[in-house]
Every structure is written in structure tokens, then in C-alpha cells.
mmCIF file of C-alpha atoms and ligand atoms in Angstrom:
data_model
loop_
_atom_site.group_PDB
_atom_site.id
_atom_site.type_symbol
_atom_site.label_atom_id
_atom_site.label_comp_id
_atom_site.label_asym_id
_atom_site.label_seq_id
_atom_site.Cartn_x
_atom_site.Cartn_y
_atom_site.Cartn_z
ATOM 1 C CA MET A 1031 33.478 34.985 -9.289
ATOM 2 C CA ALA A 1032 34.409 38.804 -9.003
ATOM 3 C CA ARG A 1033 33.722 41.017 -11.822
ATOM 4 C CA ILE A 1034 36.790 43.118 -12.608
ATOM 5 C CA PHE A 1035 36.626 46.796 -13.632
ATOM 6 C CA CYS A 1036 39.363 49.389 -14.555
ATOM 7 C CA ILE A 1037 38.840 53.029 -13.764
ATOM 8 C CA ALA A 1038 40.831 54.497 -16.590
ATOM 9 C CA ASN A 1039 41.468 57.881 -18.417
ATOM 10 C CA GLN A 1040 44.720 58.793 -19.395
ATOM 11 C CA LYS A 1041 43.925 62.555 -18.732
ATOM 12 C CA GLY A 1042 45.253 63.573 -15.223
ATOM 13 C CA GLY A 1043 42.999 64.885 -12.453
ATOM 14 C CA VAL A 1044 39.757 63.970 -13.872
ATOM 15 C CA GLY A 1045 38.405 61.832 -10.823
ATOM 16 C CA LYS A 1046 39.702 58.287 -11.312
ATOM 17 C CA THR A 1047 40.999 57.878 -7.799
ATOM 18 C CA THR A 1048 37.909 59.472 -6.204
ATOM 19 C CA THR A 1049 35.775 57.313 -8.292
ATOM 20 C CA ALA A 1050 37.654 54.277 -7.590
ATOM 21 C CA VAL A 1051 37.769 54.772 -3.701
ATOM 22 C CA ASN A 1052 34.153 55.875 -3.513
ATOM 23 C CA LEU A 1053 32.722 53.293 -5.837
ATOM 24 C CA ALA A 1054 34.603 50.670 -3.685
ATOM 25 C CA ALA A 1055 33.010 52.095 -0.634
ATOM 26 C CA GLY A 1056 29.665 52.562 -2.194
ATOM 27 C CA ILE A 1057 29.529 48.980 -3.351
ATOM 28 C CA ALA A 1058 30.672 47.685 -0.085
ATOM 29 C CA ALA A 1059 27.777 49.846 1.679
ATOM 30 C CA HIS A 1060 25.551 47.648 -0.543
ATOM 31 C CA GLY A 1061 26.942 44.523 1.282
ATOM 32 C CA ARG A 1062 29.284 43.328 -1.481
ATOM 33 C CA ARG A 1063 32.854 42.139 -1.304
ATOM 34 C CA VAL A 1064 35.286 44.445 -2.744
ATOM 35 C CA LEU A 1065 38.997 44.485 -3.481
ATOM 36 C CA LEU A 1066 40.589 47.694 -4.772
ATOM 37 C CA VAL A 1067 43.822 47.665 -6.579
ATOM 38 C CA ASP A 1068 46.090 50.761 -6.616
ATOM 39 C CA LEU A 1069 47.912 50.666 -9.926
ATOM 40 C CA ASP A 1070 49.236 54.362 -9.690
ATOM 41 C CA PRO A 1071 52.712 54.849 -8.175
ATOM 42 C CA GLN A 1072 51.103 58.064 -6.697
ATOM 43 C CA GLY A 1073 49.403 55.803 -4.268
ATOM 44 C CA ASN A 1074 46.456 58.066 -3.752
ATOM 45 C CA ALA A 1075 43.859 55.345 -3.788
ATOM 46 C CA THR A 1076 45.814 53.770 -1.031
ATOM 47 C CA MET A 1077 46.078 56.771 1.082
ATOM 48 C CA GLY A 1078 42.517 57.714 0.327
ATOM 49 C CA SER A 1079 41.412 54.445 1.750
ATOM 50 C CA GLY A 1080 43.069 55.166 5.143
ATOM 51 C CA ILE A 1081 46.236 53.012 4.550
ATOM 52 C CA ASP A 1082 49.783 54.650 4.849
ATOM 53 C CA LYS A 1083 51.517 53.740 1.421
ATOM 54 C CA ARG A 1084 54.871 54.224 3.057
ATOM 55 C CA SER A 1085 54.171 51.355 5.593
ATOM 56 C CA LEU A 1086 52.868 48.717 3.209
ATOM 57 C CA ALA A 1087 54.541 45.315 3.853
ATOM 58 C CA ALA A 1088 53.990 44.387 0.351
ATOM 59 C CA SER A 1089 52.195 46.194 -2.506
ATOM 60 C CA VAL A 1090 51.112 45.713 -5.965
ATOM 61 C CA TYR A 1091 54.689 46.198 -7.079
ATOM 62 C CA GLN A 1092 55.764 42.822 -5.418
ATOM 63 C CA VAL A 1093 52.788 41.226 -6.887
ATOM 64 C CA LEU A 1094 53.463 42.236 -10.292
ATOM 65 C CA LEU A 1095 57.007 40.950 -10.009
ATOM 66 C CA GLY A 1096 55.932 37.566 -8.455
ATOM 67 C CA LEU A 1097 57.734 38.464 -5.084
ATOM 68 C CA ALA A 1098 54.269 38.386 -3.063
ATOM 69 C CA ASP A 1099 51.022 37.084 -3.819
ATOM 70 C CA VAL A 1100 47.558 39.136 -3.452
ATOM 71 C CA LYS A 1101 46.695 37.246 -0.235
ATOM 72 C CA GLN A 1102 49.865 38.520 1.463
ATOM 73 C CA ALA A 1103 49.819 41.866 0.082
ATOM 74 C CA ARG A 1104 46.139 43.015 0.432
ATOM 75 C CA VAL A 1105 45.116 45.067 3.591
ATOM 76 C CA ALA A 1106 41.650 46.142 4.950
ATOM 77 C CA SER A 1107 40.445 49.709 4.532
ATOM 78 C CA GLU A 1108 38.744 49.841 8.109
ATOM 79 C CA HIS A 1109 36.316 52.685 7.288
ATOM 80 C CA GLY A 1110 35.761 51.756 3.500
ATOM 81 C CA GLY A 1111 34.634 48.312 4.099
ATOM 82 C CA TYR A 1112 36.752 46.699 1.420
ATOM 83 C CA HIS A 1113 40.171 45.417 0.724
ATOM 84 C CA VAL A 1114 43.093 47.227 -0.843
ATOM 85 C CA LEU A 1115 46.087 45.920 -2.856
ATOM 86 C CA GLY A 1116 48.105 49.149 -2.197
ATOM 87 C CA ALA A 1117 50.774 51.047 -4.205
ATOM 88 C CA ASN A 1118 53.623 53.389 -3.554
ATOM 89 C CA ARG A 1119 56.529 54.990 -5.385
ATOM 90 C CA ASP A 1120 58.125 51.375 -5.954
ATOM 91 C CA LEU A 1121 55.755 50.973 -8.534
ATOM 92 C CA ALA A 1122 57.274 53.650 -10.671
ATOM 93 C CA GLY A 1123 60.136 51.030 -11.231
ATOM 94 C CA ALA A 1124 57.896 48.190 -12.241
ATOM 95 C CA GLU A 1125 57.552 49.597 -15.764
ATOM 96 C CA VAL A 1126 61.170 48.933 -16.499
ATOM 97 C CA GLU A 1127 61.619 45.883 -14.395
ATOM 98 C CA LEU A 1128 58.811 43.894 -16.346
ATOM 99 C CA VAL A 1129 60.272 44.447 -19.857
ATOM 100 C CA ASP A 1130 62.203 41.187 -19.637
ATOM 101 C CA ILE A 1131 59.486 39.327 -17.944
ATOM 102 C CA ASP A 1132 57.264 36.779 -19.845
ATOM 103 C CA GLU A 1133 53.561 37.970 -20.429
ATOM 104 C CA ARG A 1134 54.290 41.258 -18.843
ATOM 105 C CA GLU A 1135 50.962 42.581 -19.537
ATOM 106 C CA MET A 1136 49.218 39.583 -17.970
ATOM 107 C CA ARG A 1137 51.036 39.884 -14.572
ATOM 108 C CA LEU A 1138 48.040 41.442 -12.652
ATOM 109 C CA LYS A 1139 45.365 39.107 -14.452
ATOM 110 C CA ASN A 1140 47.193 36.027 -13.359
ATOM 111 C CA ALA A 1141 47.848 37.425 -9.733
ATOM 112 C CA LEU A 1142 44.124 38.285 -9.167
ATOM 113 C CA ALA A 1143 43.104 34.682 -10.252
ATOM 114 C CA ALA A 1144 44.141 33.484 -6.803
ATOM 115 C CA VAL A 1145 41.480 35.731 -5.155
ATOM 116 C CA GLU A 1146 38.686 36.164 -7.700
ATOM 117 C CA ASN A 1147 36.363 33.749 -5.661
ATOM 118 C CA GLU A 1148 36.616 35.988 -2.708
ATOM 119 C CA TYR A 1149 35.158 39.051 -4.037
ATOM 120 C CA ASP A 1150 32.147 40.296 -6.010
ATOM 121 C CA PHE A 1151 33.916 43.372 -7.459
ATOM 122 C CA ILE A 1152 37.666 43.905 -8.102
ATOM 123 C CA LEU A 1153 38.101 47.684 -8.872
ATOM 124 C CA ILE A 1154 41.571 48.947 -10.526
ATOM 125 C CA ASP A 1155 42.495 52.706 -10.259
ATOM 126 C CA CYS A 1156 44.695 53.078 -13.120
ATOM 127 C CA PRO A 1157 47.309 55.839 -13.541
ATOM 128 C CA PRO A 1158 46.927 58.908 -16.082
ATOM 129 C CA SER A 1159 48.824 57.169 -18.884
ATOM 130 C CA LEU A 1160 48.338 54.403 -21.286
ATOM 131 C CA SER A 1161 51.432 52.735 -19.759
ATOM 132 C CA LEU A 1162 52.393 49.106 -19.353
ATOM 133 C CA LEU A 1163 50.669 49.449 -15.819
ATOM 134 C CA THR A 1164 47.482 50.752 -17.366
ATOM 135 C CA LEU A 1165 47.674 47.901 -19.898
ATOM 136 C CA ASN A 1166 48.114 45.228 -16.981
ATOM 137 C CA GLY A 1167 44.832 46.808 -15.753
ATOM 138 C CA LEU A 1168 43.078 46.468 -19.058
ATOM 139 C CA CYS A 1169 44.262 42.955 -19.522
ATOM 140 C CA ALA A 1170 42.923 42.038 -16.046
ATOM 141 C CA ALA A 1171 39.307 43.512 -16.439
ATOM 142 C CA HIS A 1172 36.086 42.654 -17.894
ATOM 143 C CA GLY A 1173 35.278 46.138 -18.424
ATOM 144 C CA VAL A 1174 36.421 49.844 -18.198
ATOM 145 C CA ILE A 1175 34.676 52.736 -16.363
ATOM 146 C CA ILE A 1176 35.779 56.038 -17.771
ATOM 147 C CA PRO A 1177 35.135 59.116 -15.451
ATOM 148 C CA MET A 1178 35.196 62.320 -17.261
ATOM 149 C CA GLN A 1179 34.420 65.943 -16.805
ATOM 150 C CA CYS A 1180 31.921 67.667 -18.946
ATOM 151 C CA GLU A 1181 34.309 70.161 -20.412
ATOM 152 C CA TYR A 1182 35.068 71.344 -24.055
ATOM 153 C CA PHE A 1183 37.996 69.218 -24.402
ATOM 154 C CA ALA A 1184 36.744 66.205 -22.672
ATOM 155 C CA MET A 1185 36.095 64.389 -25.918
ATOM 156 C CA GLU A 1186 39.527 64.854 -27.141
ATOM 157 C CA GLY A 1187 41.260 62.304 -25.083
ATOM 158 C CA LEU A 1188 38.500 59.976 -25.197
ATOM 159 C CA ALA A 1189 39.170 58.804 -28.909
ATOM 160 C CA ASP A 1190 42.701 57.663 -27.807
ATOM 161 C CA LEU A 1191 41.353 55.831 -24.848
ATOM 162 C CA VAL A 1192 38.621 54.210 -26.898
ATOM 163 C CA ASN A 1193 41.126 53.203 -29.463
ATOM 164 C CA THR A 1194 43.428 51.594 -26.924
ATOM 165 C CA ILE A 1195 40.667 49.731 -25.373
ATOM 166 C CA LYS A 1196 39.627 48.443 -28.827
ATOM 167 C CA ARG A 1197 43.053 47.334 -29.571
ATOM 168 C CA VAL A 1198 43.397 45.675 -26.284
ATOM 169 C CA ALA A 1199 40.092 43.858 -26.882
ATOM 170 C CA ALA A 1200 41.255 42.679 -30.354
ATOM 171 C CA ASN A 1201 44.833 41.600 -29.258
ATOM 172 C CA LEU A 1202 45.078 40.651 -25.722
ATOM 173 C CA ASN A 1203 41.487 40.535 -23.816
ATOM 174 C CA PRO A 1204 38.559 39.717 -25.916
ATOM 175 C CA GLU A 1205 36.369 40.040 -22.923
ATOM 176 C CA LEU A 1206 37.142 43.801 -22.438
ATOM 177 C CA ARG A 1207 34.532 46.284 -23.047
ATOM 178 C CA ILE A 1208 33.537 49.973 -22.116
ATOM 179 C CA ILE A 1209 30.938 49.618 -19.486
ATOM 180 C CA GLY A 1210 30.261 53.300 -19.381
ATOM 181 C CA LEU A 1211 31.286 56.885 -19.226
ATOM 182 C CA LEU A 1212 30.934 58.522 -15.622
ATOM 183 C CA ARG A 1213 30.160 62.216 -15.519
ATOM 184 C CA VAL A 1214 32.051 63.561 -12.560
ATOM 185 C CA MET A 1215 32.670 66.855 -10.786
ATOM 186 C CA PHE A 1216 29.521 67.939 -12.463
ATOM 187 C CA ASP A 1217 28.120 71.583 -11.819
ATOM 188 C CA PRO A 1218 24.835 71.936 -13.278
ATOM 189 C CA ARG A 1219 24.799 75.723 -13.059
ATOM 190 C CA MET A 1220 27.425 75.659 -16.052
ATOM 191 C CA THR A 1221 25.599 75.717 -19.270
ATOM 192 C CA LEU A 1222 28.668 74.305 -21.058
ATOM 193 C CA GLN A 1223 28.687 71.367 -18.757
ATOM 194 C CA GLN A 1224 24.994 70.833 -19.426
ATOM 195 C CA GLN A 1225 25.644 70.855 -23.164
ATOM 196 C CA VAL A 1226 28.591 68.469 -23.106
ATOM 197 C CA SER A 1227 26.566 66.184 -20.894
ATOM 198 C CA GLU A 1228 23.684 66.061 -23.294
ATOM 199 C CA GLN A 1229 26.115 65.527 -26.293
ATOM 200 C CA LEU A 1230 27.583 62.550 -24.544
ATOM 201 C CA GLU A 1231 24.071 61.233 -24.041
ATOM 202 C CA THR A 1232 23.347 61.720 -27.855
ATOM 203 C CA ARG A 1233 26.454 60.298 -28.961
ATOM 204 C CA PHE A 1234 27.016 57.373 -26.499
ATOM 205 C CA GLY A 1235 23.548 56.383 -25.507
ATOM 206 C CA ASP A 1236 23.317 53.864 -22.765
ATOM 207 C CA LYS A 1237 27.155 53.818 -22.390
ATOM 208 C CA VAL A 1238 26.531 56.827 -20.241
ATOM 209 C CA PHE A 1239 25.966 55.994 -16.769
ATOM 210 C CA THR A 1240 22.614 57.412 -15.256
ATOM 211 C CA THR A 1241 24.261 58.563 -12.113
ATOM 212 C CA ILE A 1242 25.929 61.790 -12.136
ATOM 213 C CA ILE A 1243 28.734 62.768 -9.754
ATOM 214 C CA PRO A 1244 28.398 66.409 -8.594
ATOM 215 C CA ARG A 1245 31.330 68.604 -7.763
ATOM 216 C CA ASN A 1246 31.333 68.439 -3.951
ATOM 217 C CA VAL A 1247 33.881 69.798 -1.501
ATOM 218 C CA ARG A 1248 33.360 66.873 0.931
ATOM 219 C CA LEU A 1249 34.795 64.514 -1.733
ATOM 220 C CA ALA A 1250 37.929 66.499 -1.991
ATOM 221 C CA GLU A 1251 38.211 67.052 1.792
ATOM 222 C CA ALA A 1252 37.903 63.228 2.730
ATOM 223 C CA PRO A 1253 41.364 61.887 1.560
ATOM 224 C CA SER A 1254 43.117 64.179 3.984
ATOM 225 C CA TYR A 1255 41.331 62.505 6.690
ATOM 226 C CA GLY A 1256 42.276 58.966 5.287
ATOM 227 C CA LEU A 1257 38.680 58.225 4.587
ATOM 228 C CA PRO A 1258 36.639 57.521 1.391
ATOM 229 C CA GLY A 1259 34.012 60.455 0.895
ATOM 230 C CA VAL A 1260 31.349 57.714 1.353
ATOM 231 C CA ALA A 1261 32.624 57.271 4.971
ATOM 232 C CA TYR A 1262 33.672 60.707 5.873
ATOM 233 C CA ASP A 1263 30.247 62.264 5.160
ATOM 234 C CA ARG A 1264 27.787 59.878 4.162
ATOM 235 C CA SER A 1265 24.999 62.448 3.895
ATOM 236 C CA SER A 1266 26.790 64.622 1.408
ATOM 237 C CA LYS A 1267 25.702 64.980 -2.166
ATOM 238 C CA GLY A 1268 29.020 63.453 -3.287
ATOM 239 C CA ALA A 1269 28.739 60.400 -0.994
ATOM 240 C CA GLN A 1270 25.180 59.827 -1.878
ATOM 241 C CA ALA A 1271 26.060 59.872 -5.638
ATOM 242 C CA TYR A 1272 28.674 57.327 -5.254
ATOM 243 C CA VAL A 1273 26.399 55.077 -3.205
ATOM 244 C CA ALA A 1274 23.894 55.535 -6.041
ATOM 245 C CA PHE A 1275 26.566 54.650 -8.556
ATOM 246 C CA GLY A 1276 27.388 51.566 -6.550
ATOM 247 C CA ALA A 1277 23.840 50.447 -6.763
ATOM 248 C CA GLU A 1278 24.025 51.198 -10.615
ATOM 249 C CA MET A 1279 26.980 48.970 -11.095
ATOM 250 C CA ILE A 1280 25.520 46.165 -9.220
ATOM 251 C CA GLN A 1281 22.513 46.422 -11.492
ATOM 252 C CA ARG A 1282 24.776 46.694 -14.587
ATOM 253 C CA ILE A 1283 26.756 43.383 -13.916
ATOM 254 C CA ALA A 1284 23.611 41.596 -13.457
ATOM 255 C CA THR A 1285 22.871 42.338 -17.169
ATOM 256 C CA LEU A 1286 26.357 41.843 -18.598
HETATM 257 P P1 ATP B 2710 45.387 61.384 -11.415
HETATM 258 O O1 ATP B 2710 45.435 61.323 -13.007
HETATM 259 O O2 ATP B 2710 46.500 62.236 -10.962
HETATM 260 O O3 ATP B 2710 45.443 60.042 -10.916
HETATM 261 P P2 ATP B 2710 42.613 61.322 -10.844
HETATM 262 O O4 ATP B 2710 42.080 61.193 -12.245
HETATM 263 O O5 ATP B 2710 42.686 60.173 -10.143
HETATM 264 O O6 ATP B 2710 44.021 62.105 -10.982
HETATM 265 P P3 ATP B 2710 41.483 62.610 -8.566
HETATM 266 O O7 ATP B 2710 42.820 62.391 -7.852
HETATM 267 O O8 ATP B 2710 40.289 61.434 -8.128
HETATM 268 O O9 ATP B 2710 41.924 62.362 -9.991
HETATM 269 O O10 ATP B 2710 40.791 63.929 -8.507
HETATM 270 C C1 ATP B 2710 41.493 65.204 -8.735
HETATM 271 C C2 ATP B 2710 41.167 66.253 -7.846
HETATM 272 O O11 ATP B 2710 39.761 66.491 -7.931
HETATM 273 C C3 ATP B 2710 41.301 65.849 -6.373
HETATM 274 O O12 ATP B 2710 41.862 66.961 -5.582
HETATM 275 C C4 ATP B 2710 40.143 65.372 -6.018
HETATM 276 O O13 ATP B 2710 39.804 65.527 -4.627
HETATM 277 C C5 ATP B 2710 39.194 66.466 -6.745
HETATM 278 N N1 ATP B 2710 37.840 65.796 -7.031
HETATM 279 C C6 ATP B 2710 37.554 64.634 -7.763
HETATM 280 N N2 ATP B 2710 36.215 64.378 -7.823
HETATM 281 C C7 ATP B 2710 35.570 65.495 -7.184
HETATM 282 C C8 ATP B 2710 34.166 65.954 -6.999
HETATM 283 N N3 ATP B 2710 33.151 65.159 -7.414
HETATM 284 N N4 ATP B 2710 33.944 67.131 -6.443
HETATM 285 C C9 ATP B 2710 34.979 67.715 -5.998
HETATM 286 N N5 ATP B 2710 36.233 67.639 -6.099
HETATM 287 C C10 ATP B 2710 36.699 66.367 -6.617
HETATM 288 MG MG1 MG B 2711 44.453 59.123 -9.608
#
């Protein structure tokens, strides 16, 4: 049965989508079956997996509203080696349309139940907000992966996110836990980043993943070719870090 993880941080541009896409490809590179759910109307995880968001026959939007099931809507990322439940701008309307629907925060969880036997991992790329969409992700997941940059203000938003996760765990999804904090876009030459990184380790201990994702231009270039960084330049430092993170996640779930 699939283990389901949200990649979440309400801060924008911190590397959620890059992590979701490359962790999916990184885990697939280890021979595991992965479904990547794009829960952001920006559709970046969809595009970054090599799938044209404008040409989706059905997307996560139809799935959330019960107009399509996951088996109909998913598509394969040819070069990523995983499946994608894609998103596009349609999803921006879901927030409003779900308001009158029963169990509106459980829509994704209920839809994923139909395919959870087909995957080892289901990864959910959340939008940069603590919205009903993110809530659907948190209610569907066993755990949360939080990508963060080691910057001065990094800790600020973390408290809000941790509180939201605690509230969801207390009221809606008792299984939910923080799996870990992932240091991304890391530049070891910056003293401040080193310091913040050490602070994270001191404060959060083994909730900080061992793998560190470096700032690497190949990861930033890859989406414009419709490829995960892991497929675009497998030998790059960024790609290797995500393959290593894939291995770390596979090991983590064995001990959960
Ligand atoms: P949003 O909140 O808008 O969804 P996000 O948290 O999903 O953003 P990304 O889109 O993954 O963040 O990354 C933001 C930008 O940083 C992108 O241009 C991406 O290519 C770049 N980026 C992400 N990770 C790295 C990295 N390790 N090295 C270099 N560039 C990176
Ligand atoms: Mg994103």
C-alpha cells in the first residue's frame, strides 16, 4: 500500500515543486512505483514532468469534484518514470466549488484510495498557501516533507505550518506527522546558511533529513525542457542529491 506524502510550505518559491518532481523521479530511479499529484493551479509539477497542462483530458480538479477518477485522469511522465495526476488553472476554481460539497477536505483522500495499491509512494505537491487544497493534501497524507531554504526568515513561517499540521492531526487526520525538514538550494559558501542549517539540526534533531539539496542551476534549467532535473542531467550535483534523498525516503518509510 502506498505511503502518501505532502510536500508543503506556505512560503512561495522555496523549492516545493522542484522537490516533488525530483523526489518522484529519484524514488522511481530506485525501482519504486510513484504517483505525483499536482495540487497547485500553477501546474508547475505537471509541466516539469513533461506533461502539457493545457492538454490534460482530466486533471486533479475533476477528481476533486468527482467528475473523473484517478485511473482516468493520471498520465505517465515518460522521462520521469512515474505517473502524474496533473493540474492546471481549472483547479483555481475548486476552492469555491468545493465549499458546498460534503467532506470537502477529504476529497483527495477518498479519490486516492482507488489506486493506493498500485503505488509504493504517492507524493503531493501543495500550493504556497494553507488553503482548502493544501488541507486536502494534508488530510490524504501520512506525512509532510517541508522543503526550506536556510535563510534568516526561514523559521518564521515554520511555526504557522507546524501549527496547521498539528491542528489537522488533532481534528482530521490522526496519522499525519512531520516526516522531516529538507534543506534545499543550499550554498555551503554562505556562512549564514551554514549557521541556519546547524540551528535546524540543534532544534529539530532527526526531523532534519540527512540529505541536503544544493543550489544547482541544472535543477532550475530542467523544467524548461519538460524534464525532471534527475532525468535532464543525472550526473549533476542537484540530480544526485535528489536520488540520494529518494534512497533516504525509502529507508525512512521502512522505520515509520
Ligand atoms: P511555489 O510556491 O510558487 O509553488 P515552489 O516552492 O514550488 O514555488 P519551486 O518552483 O520548486 O518552488 O522553485 C522556485 C525556483 O527556484 C524555481 O525557479 C526553481 O527552478 C528554483 N530552484 C528550486 N530548487 C533549486 C535548486 N536546488 N537549485 C537551483 N534552483 C532551484
Ligand atoms: Mg510549486
